[in-house]
Amino acid sequence: MGTRLGELVELFGGRLVGDPDVRVDGVAPLERAEAAELSFLGNSRLRARATQSRAAAMILAPADEEAVSAGYSGALIVTSNPSAYFARAAQLLQAHWVAVPGIHPGAVVHESARVDPGAQIGPLVTIEAGAVIKAGAIIEAACYIGPGAVVGAGTHFFPKVTFHARCVIGARGIIHSGAVIGGDGFGFALEDGRYIKMPQTGRVVLGDDVDIGSNTTIDRGAMDDTVIEDGVKLDNQIQIGHNCHIGAHTAMAGCVGVAGSTRVGRHCTFGGAAMVNGHIEIVDNVHITAGTLVAASITAPGRYTGYYPIAPNAEWERNAAILRRLSSYRDRIRALEKAVQAGSAEQK
Amino acid sequence: MGTRLGELVELFGGRLVGDPDVRVDGVAPLERAEAAELSFLGNSRLRARATQSRAAAMILAPADEEAVSAGYSGALIVTSNPSAYFARAAQLLQAHWVAVPGIHPGAVVHESARVDPGAQIGPLVTIEAGAVIKAGAIIEAACYIGPGAVVGAGTHFFPKVTFHARCVIGARGIIHSGAVIGGDGFGFALEDGRYIKMPQTGRVVLGDDVDIGSNTTIDRGAMDDTVIEDGVKLDNQIQIGHNCHIGAHTAMAGCVGVAGSTRVGRHCTFGGAAMVNGHIEIVDNVHITAGTLVAASITAPGRYTGYYPIAPNAEWERNAAILRRLSSYRDRIRALEKAVQAGSAEQK
Amino acid sequence: MGTRLGELVELFGGRLVGDPDVRVDGVAPLERAEAAELSFLGNSRLRARATQSRAAAMILAPADEEAVSAGYSGALIVTSNPSAYFARAAQLLQAHWVAVPGIHPGAVVHESARVDPGAQIGPLVTIEAGAVIKAGAIIEAACYIGPGAVVGAGTHFFPKVTFHARCVIGARGIIHSGAVIGGDGFGFALEDGRYIKMPQTGRVVLGDDVDIGSNTTIDRGAMDDTVIEDGVKLDNQIQIGHNCHIGAHTAMAGCVGVAGSTRVGRHCTFGGAAMVNGHIEIVDNVHITAGTLVAASITAPGRYTGYYPIAPNAEWERNAAILRRLSSYRDRIRALEKAVQAGSAEQK
């Protein structure tokens, strides 16, 4: 482990101010970095912290170079996107997940499953008939891979992922513990007040470089597939209904829910606990604020919001009571307008 | 697999327009159905798609028969509820879950558990002392069945269900992966700012034909039971608190939460992420819109709503700022009313 | 099992009115208690139920003593906090979890893990390299304990807990089934519209007497730790983001979400589905109502609320339509004020 600054710049670019032979063997936040560690300044408001950092080297933006170098004596790597540079450097410097090829003797693997010899299968994993695990994939302890499911090259399942029958994930993905991919969609026909189950026979198809959070659930399509395109990042506790289509490089924070058959565009973001109704469409580059319910399609990019502002309880009580009778206040404003108009007409 | 149209009509009723000896071997949506498949028209707005379908046969409502048969050349099954008819036909035509009797050698089954010889127990399942698994039940990989729990006939647990001690589920139920039934309720006594755990010793009792979604949690009662009546359908990521009682044939969409000791009626529906406070009562046939908080009891059937409407962020900012000072606007309306009244009195 | 009333009073205090040699062998709610059971009156509004209870003894507050003893013939234990007293008595009287020392042969325990001989390890558990399980801990079936993780003395993991690498929990804790502690935080750098993963290398550190609900998720810190202090109680389906710090004896109801890097004070409470934005601070003794989004820091103790009040749907439609145009109504009020002022000026 560890690398020279010169090597970092060769790999990831940026302008090095300092000795290329200085070595770094880890990463750390500004205030905790030690003499052999690399840190970064991602936000100009933290310049004061940066100047006092003991890090061996610091990644920063051109705009911060002068101010920081006045006080900080370590090396600098100047780049337009310090956060992205730091993410790459950290991936290089830190222990990262590499498959230890082989199948743990405590795993239960069906004889018709095709596990690449370069894949790692942990203890107490179940792999059903016809499933395919590609090279470099890591399936940690107690995961379940359903019949005919396909896990792409270099994809990493943390312990206790459930990946149901015939679902597919591409390369370099990550699925965190407790996620359930490909459970039945919530589809029923109603007859005489009782629900009759609609069989759910579509799949979930996830692209490359997808990241799925802990305990997130994505339901299989009813007859067609649920699709998660390349580069989508879903945080924990998210629910994606059947037949949804989530466009590439869209990110959702924790506790978001998307009801069935909704189509979300590319490069969208959703704040925590945003909820999206079913059977609607959201175009590319839409940003939904946390706690907002999207009840209808959104046809123009931009930021959208709809949460009730918090207040001390007594104040909320007062305002909410008025909100409940808002139409009566509208009527009173109309009546006033008429009265004032009448009065003013009379005066003329 | 596969069946004759004549057989379908014998089993499920409906009026067949076409050759009873035509065979169908699967189901598909209108636009994707192949020549040996069955499809259905559940919504009159999709008539155009129906006329162009290549399906061998189509289930539709009497109101759509004339329009569709003008263009569509396959057979018709005319029935008052095409969705329900299709659900039944699809259950018949598609591979469905049937127990493959036996206990996988990798399961850990306590000697005092009573597993019916007609039940299927998958690999890496744990069944504790005194549990009962009835005929035709399917317990898939890595499920946990606690001491004294009872799983009814033909009930299907997908992989990784947790079904805690002494809980009971009836016949023909489905519990999806990651669901946790019978965890401790959230009950504490507060003393000097610290919480003391109230032991939770009730059960969860689920009726027949209940469907529980992936990663849904239902807590055991504190001393009495939490009860889920027949035919209740819960989507994914739902939380039901201790001592709740959910009436028969009620359905809840994803991410709904119901706090403890609340009683929900029969035939209710809850949109996604609706939240229900504890210790309240909701009568039968109540329909709660997605994203709505039910803070108090509901005593009359009907649809209820309470979510903040979404808007472009700048518009929301403007309106929310006024909402926060709603009581000052009320005061200004009152002042105006007084002024106008005084002005008008003066004029007389 | 079972105890004398005199013994209860010796252990937990309170004033006994009745025979100290009366025995109780269990606890039950007022209306269901049998002749050898202990019950309690936690709420004066239930006095009528108390007087009719068949319980052998009842715990109640001084204020209720006279009214209840008029009708109820059993023994009384009079104490200032009947709920807390009952919780302690119930813990004593009911079957409670005690480790049955030993490692189930179906568990997979790494040779470098240190499992105290007084700990209980269930079937199908995975314990990775260097993990430490202290005395009296109970790790139930199918739990996963990551490399280097530490589980404190007497702490109880229900089946299927995931406790990731290097995470730490103190003594006497409880983690319920399906909880995931120490999954990666949701941290990415954005570059040209694509997300680059920030390695997440902090830990989750939980104090003593912490209770974590079913399917709750707590992410590890990015570089520093996520910290849950002593006595925190989290209900089911909660999401705590990376680098959060939750102060001692704070309680959160089901479905709450806290985004990353937020600091919550001590002795706070959060109603169900309350959501907290990231990078904010909430002081001690703050109480957030259910369904409320906390979008900014809270600097003073008290109760805060922000949910949209529920209404019959037609009424909501009417009011929400006005809410969407609130700024136009503000403008109309302003115009009225000018008109009235002008009119009144004219009259003078």
XYZ file of N, CA, C and O in Angstrom, chain C residues 248-314:
268
model
N -27.176 10.853 23.659
C -27.661 9.825 24.590
C -29.150 9.980 24.884
O -29.676 11.083 24.981
N -29.818 8.840 25.047
C -31.218 8.787 25.483
C -32.156 9.533 24.555
O -33.181 10.079 24.984
N -31.812 9.566 23.299
C -32.728 10.079 22.276
C -33.490 8.897 21.694
O -32.933 7.811 21.556
N -34.775 9.106 21.387
C -35.610 8.014 20.853
C -36.247 8.440 19.535
O -36.688 9.571 19.395
N -36.269 7.505 18.586
C -36.881 7.779 17.285
C -37.890 6.694 16.960
O -37.567 5.509 17.036
N -39.087 7.110 16.540
C -40.125 6.154 16.150
C -39.878 5.654 14.719
O -38.986 6.148 14.016
N -40.672 4.712 14.279
C -40.443 4.019 13.016
C -40.353 4.931 11.801
O -40.977 5.983 11.738
N -39.532 4.517 10.824
C -39.459 5.163 9.512
C -38.811 6.539 9.538
O -38.880 7.281 8.547
N -38.169 6.920 10.633
C -37.439 8.198 10.664
C -36.188 8.076 9.800
O -35.591 7.003 9.668
N -35.777 9.175 9.176
C -34.527 9.208 8.434
C -33.699 10.405 8.861
O -34.231 11.497 9.050
N -32.402 10.192 9.030
C -31.488 11.289 9.361
C -30.375 11.258 8.319
O -29.630 10.271 8.214
N -30.257 12.335 7.543
C -29.238 12.378 6.495
C -27.857 12.598 7.109
O -27.724 12.914 8.299
N -26.820 12.469 6.295
C -25.458 12.392 6.793
C -24.951 13.633 7.524
O -25.389 14.751 7.286
N -24.010 13.394 8.444
C -23.268 14.457 9.135
C -24.140 15.351 10.001
O -23.752 16.467 10.327
N -25.323 14.865 10.366
C -26.179 15.649 11.267
C -25.905 15.247 12.708
O -25.616 14.094 13.003
N -25.984 16.233 13.593
C -25.735 16.016 15.012
C -27.035 16.253 15.766
O -27.582 17.348 15.751
N -27.531 15.196 16.410
C -28.772 15.279 17.176
C -28.415 15.242 18.655
O -27.577 14.436 19.069
N -29.066 16.097 19.446
C -28.747 16.204 20.861
C -29.246 15.031 21.695
O -29.721 14.024 21.179
N -29.125 15.207 23.007
C -29.557 14.187 23.971
C -31.032 14.393 24.321
O -31.541 15.498 24.242
N -31.679 13.315 24.712
C -33.070 13.386 25.186
C -34.006 14.015 24.172
O -34.957 14.706 24.542
N -33.752 13.800 22.905
C -34.691 14.237 21.876
C -35.657 13.105 21.560
O -35.364 11.936 21.827
N -36.803 13.446 20.979
C -37.703 12.421 20.452
C -38.142 12.812 19.042
O -38.289 13.993 18.734
N -38.342 11.790 18.208
C -38.756 12.001 16.819
C -39.969 11.118 16.553
O -39.894 9.893 16.718
N -41.077 11.733 16.132
C -42.254 10.948 15.752
C -42.007 10.188 14.462
O -41.058 10.474 13.713
N -42.877 9.264 14.163
C -42.721 8.389 13.001
C -42.556 9.155 11.700
O -43.219 10.145 11.450
N -41.630 8.684 10.864
C -41.412 9.237 9.526
C -40.943 10.687 9.531
O -40.964 11.342 8.493
N -40.533 11.203 10.685
C -39.859 12.509 10.664
C -38.567 12.354 9.871
O -37.929 11.303 9.898
N -38.201 13.386 9.115
C -36.982 13.323 8.310
C -36.085 14.499 8.679
O -36.574 15.605 8.849
N -34.786 14.250 8.733
C -33.844 15.294 9.149
C -32.803 15.461 8.052
O -32.166 14.483 7.636
N -32.630 16.668 7.595
C -31.631 16.932 6.556
C -30.207 16.713 7.066
O -29.976 16.669 8.275
N -29.271 16.670 6.151
C -27.881 16.447 6.513
C -27.177 17.722 6.939
O -27.651 18.834 6.721
N -26.046 17.549 7.627
C -25.162 18.671 7.972
C -25.848 19.736 8.815
O -25.564 20.925 8.671
N -26.803 19.317 9.668
C -27.416 20.297 10.563
C -27.229 19.838 12.004
O -26.734 18.737 12.273
N -27.630 20.693 12.931
C -27.456 20.389 14.347
C -28.772 20.620 15.078
O -29.459 21.610 14.849
N -29.114 19.688 15.944
C -30.334 19.785 16.742
C -29.906 19.702 18.198
O -29.230 18.744 18.580
N -30.290 20.680 19.001
C -29.827 20.713 20.396
C -30.564 19.670 21.233
O -31.465 18.986 20.749
N -30.204 19.575 22.510
C -30.834 18.625 23.422
C -32.323 18.964 23.612
O -32.740 20.110 23.465
N -33.095 17.938 23.997
C -34.490 18.144 24.400
C -35.363 18.764 23.317
O -36.258 19.572 23.607
N -35.111 18.381 22.099
C -35.978 18.801 20.994
C -36.921 17.644 20.674
O -36.504 16.483 20.659
N -38.186 17.983 20.422
C -39.180 16.953 20.129
C -39.826 17.262 18.790
O -40.425 18.325 18.622
N -39.659 16.338 17.855
C -40.134 16.541 16.487
C -41.395 15.705 16.292
O -41.387 14.491 16.542
N -42.436 16.336 15.819
C -43.704 15.641 15.575
C -43.573 14.699 14.372
O -42.791 14.964 13.458
N -44.365 13.658 14.362
C -44.384 12.697 13.247
C -44.586 13.415 11.915
O -45.268 14.428 11.834
N -43.964 12.904 10.867
C -44.205 13.412 9.525
C -43.608 14.778 9.233
O -43.945 15.401 8.225
N -42.710 15.236 10.083
C -42.139 16.578 9.955
C -40.744 16.513 9.351
O -39.940 15.682 9.743
N -40.459 17.394 8.397
C -39.118 17.486 7.819
C -38.338 18.580 8.536
O -38.764 19.739 8.569
N -37.201 18.219 9.090
C -36.328 19.200 9.738
C -35.289 19.614 8.702
O -34.353 18.875 8.412
N -35.474 20.804 8.136
C -34.638 21.219 7.013
C -33.436 22.040 7.458
O -32.479 22.187 6.709
N -33.465 22.582 8.661
C -32.367 23.424 9.136
C -32.121 23.149 10.612
O -32.939 22.514 11.280
N -30.992 23.634 11.122
C -30.638 23.392 12.520
C -31.709 23.920 13.465
O -32.411 24.880 13.149
N -31.825 23.263 14.627
C -32.757 23.713 15.667
C -31.910 24.058 16.880
O -31.178 23.211 17.398
N -32.021 25.290 17.322
C -31.104 25.800 18.347
C -31.752 25.972 19.714
O -31.072 26.298 20.673
N -33.064 25.751 19.808
C -33.732 25.870 21.106
C -34.570 24.631 21.358
O -35.215 24.114 20.445
N -34.585 24.147 22.616
C -35.412 22.978 22.924
C -36.889 23.294 22.727
O -37.281 24.452 22.652
N -37.704 22.262 22.649
C -39.137 22.467 22.462
C -39.695 21.507 21.439
O -38.982 20.652 20.923
N -40.997 21.650 21.212
C -41.657 20.793 20.220
C -41.796 21.532 18.900
O -42.198 22.694 18.882
N -41.473 20.840 17.813
C -41.529 21.438 16.476
C -42.375 20.550 15.561
O -42.300 19.327 15.648
N -43.123 21.191 14.680
C -44.072 20.454 13.849
C -44.089 21.036 12.441
O -43.877 22.234 12.249
N -44.372 20.208 11.465
C -44.501 20.684 10.093
C -45.083 19.624 9.178
O -44.403 19.169 8.268
N -46.326 19.253 9.417
C -46.962 18.343 8.459
C -48.260 18.981 7.967
O -48.879 19.775 8.664
N -48.641 18.603 6.778
C -49.844 19.151 6.166
C -51.059 18.496 6.801
O -51.169 17.264 6.801
N -52.012 19.268 7.314
C -53.160 18.639 7.978
C -54.033 17.874 6.990
O -54.297 18.335 5.887
N -54.471 16.705 7.405
C -55.327 15.850 6.576
C -56.742 16.425 6.515
O -57.172 17.099 7.457
N -57.447 16.154 5.434
C -58.832 16.620 5.272
C -59.526 15.704 4.279
O -58.869 14.988 3.521
N -60.867 15.728 4.268
C -61.538 15.032 3.167
C -60.963 15.540 1.853
O -60.640 16.728 1.731
N -60.862 14.649 0.882
C -60.084 14.977 -0.315
C -60.564 16.251 -1.024
O -59.753 17.077 -1.448
N -61.861 16.443 -1.118
C -62.382 17.610 -1.848
C -61.965 18.901 -1.144
O -61.619 19.897 -1.783
